[in-house]
């Protein structure tokens, strides 16, 4: 599999000349004044000015969103419009502060004015309510935001003790298998809460028809496995994760009434063999956390587990945000690129990069399977023919 042509890596001479001319004009205060004054170009000048204002003020917008989530404003409006006074009481804000927050949230489409001093959910507020886990992710971003307080230090690699590196306890741990529940609980809860908008996309695209059994490696608390169980009632299920996380998964799987169908294994996939018996192994938001050496070792362990006792027909499904994939969104790549930098490890890989690792691990015919929402997740699927 080859990566698609990168974005215009060597612009033509004409394009460079055009860019030079355009940028000299746009950077000229005289041109900006003339464009703002001339009636035909004034709307364009205003649009450009507003777009630049949104970039400059963007950090205020994300904090307005955080305030709405922390105050559970969207839940307060879930049953219909309410008055500013009622929202002030429900959120514990002084009325003037509530009015100010609502006005800011309305500019972002989070709420919508409807009648004098009354507000309803806006399109983004409604979509946020409908996407389980987004509120958790927005609250989680307080850590990411703190790590981005000095972006240049982060870019220069001068920040090592970051909030995200501490949050993802396994990331820097020499013995992740020994991590206690206290060290894994927060990230496990967050991953379980945000699995909803990943599992839908993965399971809509994953080739699971006709498969007998699925092992979800790094399966967390089992939220993905529970989603698989619901969509594929005939599949036998298994999960592998760190011992402390596996304990959490056992509880969730028991609570879902799936203990008879799903087996949970605790271990360290960097050291321990993966459980045998499954004909399909999934890695959902796993490989991008690790360097190539670890990924190669884990994929080799997966192939070993799929072909043990001479079995053939095994399949691996890698599901994570990817870079440079058809339909991938540069905004998603930028987000995850900075996220991994703050986390101190990991990176989004291209489909070709993942395919090279799958081939090196002995898998065959790695194939990109695009999802309905490439911004969040894409799949690469490969076969583990016989030994
Ligand atoms: C007029 C009307 C009513 C409708 C007509 C128009 C119409 C059809 C509108 C469509 C409405 C609709 C379907 C809206 C749907 C909105 C959706 C689905 C929004 C989903 C948003 C999802 C977001 C923003 C997800 C963000 C995910 C993030 C930030 C994930 C972060 C993941 C992390 C940090 C993972 C960390 C794990 C590690 C460490 C990297 O391994
Ligand atoms: C980013 S989370 C993804 C969880 C889940 N697959 C999801 O998408 O919600 C990464 C998972 O890998 C597990 N993990 C990390 N290092 C591991 C290791 N060495 N052995 C086993 N599991 C590990 C973590 O405990 C965590 O559950």
mmCIF file of N, CA, C and O and ligand atoms in Angstrom, residues 123-124 126-128 130-131 133-134 137-138 140-141 144 164 167-168 170 187 190-191 194 197-198 201 284-290 320-321 335-336 339-340 343 345-346 373 375-376, ligand 1:
data_model
loop_
_atom_site.group_PDB
_atom_site.id
_atom_site.type_symbol
_atom_site.label_atom_id
_atom_site.label_comp_id
_atom_site.label_asym_id
_atom_site.label_seq_id
_atom_site.Cartn_x
_atom_site.Cartn_y
_atom_site.Cartn_z
ATOM 1 N N UNK A 123 -27.032 23.888 17.375
ATOM 2 C CA UNK A 123 -26.709 22.651 16.623
ATOM 3 C C UNK A 123 -25.520 21.918 17.241
ATOM 4 O O UNK A 123 -25.507 20.691 17.347
ATOM 5 N N UNK A 124 -24.502 22.645 17.676
ATOM 6 C CA UNK A 124 -23.326 21.954 18.235
ATOM 7 C C UNK A 124 -23.603 21.447 19.653
ATOM 8 O O UNK A 124 -23.152 20.373 20.040
ATOM 9 N N UNK A 126 -26.479 20.412 20.704
ATOM 10 C CA UNK A 126 -27.320 19.211 20.557
ATOM 11 C C UNK A 126 -26.471 18.016 20.119
ATOM 12 O O UNK A 126 -26.584 16.923 20.661
ATOM 13 N N UNK A 127 -25.578 18.253 19.148
ATOM 14 C CA UNK A 127 -24.728 17.144 18.669
ATOM 15 C C UNK A 127 -23.814 16.656 19.795
ATOM 16 O O UNK A 127 -23.576 15.464 19.945
ATOM 17 N N UNK A 128 -23.354 17.591 20.605
ATOM 18 C CA UNK A 128 -22.466 17.216 21.716
ATOM 19 C C UNK A 128 -23.216 16.331 22.706
ATOM 20 O O UNK A 128 -22.712 15.305 23.163
ATOM 21 N N UNK A 130 -25.558 14.399 21.991
ATOM 22 C CA UNK A 130 -25.820 13.100 21.360
ATOM 23 C C UNK A 130 -24.579 12.259 21.187
ATOM 24 O O UNK A 130 -24.642 11.138 20.684
ATOM 25 N N UNK A 131 -23.427 12.783 21.562
ATOM 26 C CA UNK A 131 -22.187 12.018 21.376
ATOM 27 C C UNK A 131 -21.554 11.735 22.722
ATOM 28 O O UNK A 131 -20.745 12.524 23.208
ATOM 29 N N UNK A 133 -19.509 10.903 25.703
ATOM 30 C CA UNK A 133 -18.064 10.942 25.906
ATOM 31 C C UNK A 133 -17.424 12.256 25.496
ATOM 32 O O UNK A 133 -16.317 12.570 25.930
ATOM 33 N N UNK A 134 -18.104 13.029 24.621
ATOM 34 C CA UNK A 134 -17.475 14.296 24.214
ATOM 35 C C UNK A 134 -17.269 15.229 25.399
ATOM 36 O O UNK A 134 -16.220 15.883 25.512
ATOM 37 N N UNK A 137 -14.279 14.207 27.140
ATOM 38 C CA UNK A 137 -13.068 14.569 26.403
ATOM 39 C C UNK A 137 -12.789 16.065 26.586
ATOM 40 O O UNK A 137 -11.642 16.475 26.769
ATOM 41 N N UNK A 138 -13.833 16.886 26.577
ATOM 42 C CA UNK A 138 -13.642 18.328 26.758
ATOM 43 C C UNK A 138 -13.084 18.610 28.154
ATOM 44 O O UNK A 138 -12.150 19.415 28.319
ATOM 45 N N UNK A 140 -11.329 16.494 29.876
ATOM 46 C CA UNK A 140 -9.967 15.925 29.833
ATOM 47 C C UNK A 140 -9.001 16.932 29.219
ATOM 48 O O UNK A 140 -7.813 17.002 29.590
ATOM 49 N N UNK A 141 -9.498 17.749 28.310
ATOM 50 C CA UNK A 141 -8.627 18.707 27.615
ATOM 51 C C UNK A 141 -8.028 19.755 28.546
ATOM 52 O O UNK A 141 -7.092 20.470 28.156
ATOM 53 N N UNK A 144 -4.525 18.757 28.624
ATOM 54 C CA UNK A 144 -3.866 19.044 27.346
ATOM 55 C C UNK A 144 -3.621 20.555 27.236
ATOM 56 O O UNK A 144 -2.559 21.017 26.828
ATOM 57 N N UNK A 164 -0.304 15.190 30.491
ATOM 58 C CA UNK A 164 -0.762 14.027 29.718
ATOM 59 C C UNK A 164 0.153 12.820 29.929
ATOM 60 O O UNK A 164 -0.309 11.677 29.955
ATOM 61 N N UNK A 167 -1.023 11.327 32.988
ATOM 62 C CA UNK A 167 -2.380 10.765 32.883
ATOM 63 C C UNK A 167 -2.331 9.364 32.266
ATOM 64 O O UNK A 167 -2.993 8.443 32.738
ATOM 65 N N UNK A 168 -1.516 9.225 31.168
ATOM 66 C CA UNK A 168 -1.421 7.910 30.484
ATOM 67 C C UNK A 168 -0.304 7.129 31.160
ATOM 68 O O UNK A 168 0.807 7.031 30.650
ATOM 69 N N UNK A 170 0.701 4.192 31.582
ATOM 70 C CA UNK A 170 1.513 3.162 30.930
ATOM 71 C C UNK A 170 2.564 3.774 30.018
ATOM 72 O O UNK A 170 3.546 3.138 29.672
ATOM 73 N N UNK A 187 -7.714 7.070 32.903
ATOM 74 C CA UNK A 187 -7.682 6.925 31.442
ATOM 75 C C UNK A 187 -8.619 5.825 30.970
ATOM 76 O O UNK A 187 -9.214 5.928 29.881
ATOM 77 N N UNK A 190 -12.021 7.337 30.772
ATOM 78 C CA UNK A 190 -12.125 8.256 29.623
ATOM 79 C C UNK A 190 -12.264 7.476 28.318
ATOM 80 O O UNK A 190 -13.108 7.772 27.471
ATOM 81 N N UNK A 191 -11.455 6.406 28.183
ATOM 82 C CA UNK A 191 -11.519 5.620 26.942
ATOM 83 C C UNK A 191 -12.872 4.917 26.814
ATOM 84 O O UNK A 191 -13.463 4.877 25.740
ATOM 85 N N UNK A 194 -15.426 7.492 25.760
ATOM 86 C CA UNK A 194 -15.312 8.012 24.385
ATOM 87 C C UNK A 194 -15.322 6.892 23.357
ATOM 88 O O UNK A 194 -15.138 7.108 22.171
ATOM 89 N N UNK A 197 -18.265 6.875 20.133
ATOM 90 C CA UNK A 197 -18.182 7.387 18.759
ATOM 91 C C UNK A 197 -17.055 6.738 17.958
ATOM 92 O O UNK A 197 -16.915 6.964 16.780
ATOM 93 N N UNK A 198 -16.316 5.872 18.583
ATOM 94 C CA UNK A 198 -15.302 5.111 17.830
ATOM 95 C C UNK A 198 -15.892 3.768 17.394
ATOM 96 O O UNK A 198 -15.812 3.380 16.230
ATOM 97 N N UNK A 201 -18.143 3.687 14.344
ATOM 98 C CA UNK A 201 -17.419 3.820 13.064
ATOM 99 C C UNK A 201 -16.651 2.554 12.735
ATOM 100 O O UNK A 201 -16.659 2.078 11.606
ATOM 101 N N UNK A 284 -7.572 -1.367 18.896
ATOM 102 C CA UNK A 284 -8.349 -0.125 18.742
ATOM 103 C C UNK A 284 -7.685 0.976 19.564
ATOM 104 O O UNK A 284 -7.631 0.899 20.795
ATOM 105 N N UNK A 285 -7.164 1.963 18.879
ATOM 106 C CA UNK A 285 -6.443 3.085 19.508
ATOM 107 C C UNK A 285 -5.293 2.573 20.377
ATOM 108 O O UNK A 285 -5.103 2.981 21.514
ATOM 109 N N UNK A 286 -4.518 1.649 19.818
ATOM 110 C CA UNK A 286 -3.397 1.073 20.571
ATOM 111 C C UNK A 286 -2.054 1.386 19.950
ATOM 112 O O UNK A 286 -1.152 1.951 20.558
ATOM 113 N N UNK A 287 -1.879 0.998 18.678
ATOM 114 C CA UNK A 287 -0.542 1.011 18.086
ATOM 115 C C UNK A 287 0.037 2.415 18.000
ATOM 116 O O UNK A 287 1.244 2.610 18.111
ATOM 117 N N UNK A 288 -0.818 3.409 17.838
ATOM 118 C CA UNK A 288 -0.295 4.782 17.664
ATOM 119 C C UNK A 288 0.354 5.309 18.944
ATOM 120 O O UNK A 288 1.038 6.316 18.932
ATOM 121 N N UNK A 289 0.140 4.603 20.062
ATOM 122 C CA UNK A 289 0.779 5.025 21.325
ATOM 123 C C UNK A 289 2.218 4.562 21.429
ATOM 124 O O UNK A 289 2.918 4.948 22.374
ATOM 125 N N UNK A 290 2.625 3.672 20.529
ATOM 126 C CA UNK A 290 3.905 2.982 20.745
ATOM 127 C C UNK A 290 4.848 3.175 19.571
ATOM 128 O O UNK A 290 4.413 3.433 18.440
ATOM 129 N N UNK A 320 -7.417 3.125 14.303
ATOM 130 C CA UNK A 320 -6.925 4.327 14.992
ATOM 131 C C UNK A 320 -6.943 5.503 14.024
ATOM 132 O O UNK A 320 -7.050 5.291 12.804
ATOM 133 N N UNK A 321 -6.801 6.729 14.516
ATOM 134 C CA UNK A 321 -6.681 7.866 13.598
ATOM 135 C C UNK A 321 -5.387 7.711 12.797
ATOM 136 O O UNK A 321 -4.375 7.279 13.339
ATOM 137 N N UNK A 335 -4.333 17.753 15.522
ATOM 138 C CA UNK A 335 -4.757 17.527 16.913
ATOM 139 C C UNK A 335 -3.947 16.374 17.514
ATOM 140 O O UNK A 335 -3.301 16.518 18.557
ATOM 141 N N UNK A 336 -3.965 15.227 16.840
ATOM 142 C CA UNK A 336 -3.282 14.063 17.434
ATOM 143 C C UNK A 336 -1.769 14.240 17.442
ATOM 144 O O UNK A 336 -1.082 13.771 18.346
ATOM 145 N N UNK A 339 -1.214 16.155 20.439
ATOM 146 C CA UNK A 339 -1.605 15.358 21.614
ATOM 147 C C UNK A 339 -0.483 14.392 21.979
ATOM 148 O O UNK A 339 -0.061 14.303 23.133
ATOM 149 N N UNK A 340 0.028 13.703 20.964
ATOM 150 C CA UNK A 340 1.111 12.742 21.238
ATOM 151 C C UNK A 340 2.371 13.458 21.710
ATOM 152 O O UNK A 340 3.108 12.966 22.562
ATOM 153 N N UNK A 343 1.857 14.064 25.202
ATOM 154 C CA UNK A 343 1.853 12.794 25.940
ATOM 155 C C UNK A 343 3.277 12.270 26.094
ATOM 156 O O UNK A 343 3.583 11.447 26.938
ATOM 157 N N UNK A 345 4.913 10.547 23.761
ATOM 158 C CA UNK A 345 5.232 9.393 22.928
ATOM 159 C C UNK A 345 4.098 9.163 21.950
ATOM 160 O O UNK A 345 3.041 9.766 22.077
ATOM 161 N N UNK A 346 4.325 8.256 20.996
ATOM 162 C CA UNK A 346 3.245 7.915 20.069
ATOM 163 C C UNK A 346 3.200 8.861 18.891
ATOM 164 O O UNK A 346 3.754 9.962 18.936
ATOM 165 N N UNK A 373 -16.110 8.284 9.251
ATOM 166 C CA UNK A 373 -15.573 9.484 9.910
ATOM 167 C C UNK A 373 -14.044 9.376 10.035
ATOM 168 O O UNK A 373 -13.511 9.144 11.128
ATOM 169 N N UNK A 375 -11.846 11.373 10.284
ATOM 170 C CA UNK A 375 -11.223 12.300 11.243
ATOM 171 C C UNK A 375 -10.893 11.569 12.538
ATOM 172 O O UNK A 375 -9.885 11.804 13.166
ATOM 173 N N UNK A 376 -11.784 10.632 12.900
ATOM 174 C CA UNK A 376 -11.634 9.979 14.202
ATOM 175 C C UNK A 376 -10.922 8.646 14.130
ATOM 176 O O UNK A 376 -10.196 8.253 15.036
HETATM 177 C C1 LIG B 1 -31.700 20.711 10.239
HETATM 178 C C2 LIG B 1 -31.322 19.395 10.858
HETATM 179 C C3 LIG B 1 -31.878 19.073 12.219
HETATM 180 C C4 LIG B 1 -30.527 18.521 10.275
HETATM 181 C C5 LIG B 1 -30.135 18.592 8.863
HETATM 182 C C6 LIG B 1 -28.643 18.638 8.721
HETATM 183 C C7 LIG B 1 -28.006 17.396 9.255
HETATM 184 C C8 LIG B 1 -28.326 16.080 8.675
HETATM 185 C C9 LIG B 1 -27.109 17.555 10.287
HETATM 186 C C10 LIG B 1 -26.335 16.382 10.825
HETATM 187 C C11 LIG B 1 -26.448 16.345 12.334
HETATM 188 C C12 LIG B 1 -25.487 15.299 12.807
HETATM 189 C C13 LIG B 1 -25.645 13.905 12.360
HETATM 190 C C14 LIG B 1 -24.447 15.707 13.591
HETATM 191 C C15 LIG B 1 -23.451 14.729 14.054
HETATM 192 C C16 LIG B 1 -22.425 15.202 14.770
HETATM 193 C C17 LIG B 1 -21.393 14.321 15.239
HETATM 194 C C18 LIG B 1 -21.468 12.878 14.964
HETATM 195 C C19 LIG B 1 -20.367 14.893 15.902
HETATM 196 C C20 LIG B 1 -19.237 14.130 16.388
HETATM 197 C C21 LIG B 1 -18.185 14.804 16.922
HETATM 198 C C22 LIG B 1 -17.044 14.064 17.423
HETATM 199 C C23 LIG B 1 -15.952 14.680 17.933
HETATM 200 C C24 LIG B 1 -15.800 16.138 18.020
HETATM 201 C C25 LIG B 1 -14.908 13.807 18.413
HETATM 202 C C26 LIG B 1 -13.752 14.269 18.965
HETATM 203 C C27 LIG B 1 -12.809 13.238 19.413
HETATM 204 C C28 LIG B 1 -11.651 13.502 20.059
HETATM 205 C C29 LIG B 1 -11.189 14.855 20.370
HETATM 206 C C30 LIG B 1 -10.875 12.330 20.424
HETATM 207 C C31 LIG B 1 -9.741 12.367 21.176
HETATM 208 C C32 LIG B 1 -9.107 11.083 21.451
HETATM 209 C C33 LIG B 1 -8.020 10.949 22.266
HETATM 210 C C34 LIG B 1 -7.374 12.082 22.932
HETATM 211 C C35 LIG B 1 -7.501 9.595 22.381
HETATM 212 C C36 LIG B 1 -6.473 9.302 23.196
HETATM 213 C C37 LIG B 1 -5.957 7.863 23.202
HETATM 214 C C38 LIG B 1 -4.473 7.798 22.870
HETATM 215 C C39 LIG B 1 -3.660 8.167 24.081
HETATM 216 C C40 LIG B 1 -4.147 8.708 21.700
HETATM 217 O O1 LIG B 1 -4.194 6.461 22.492
#
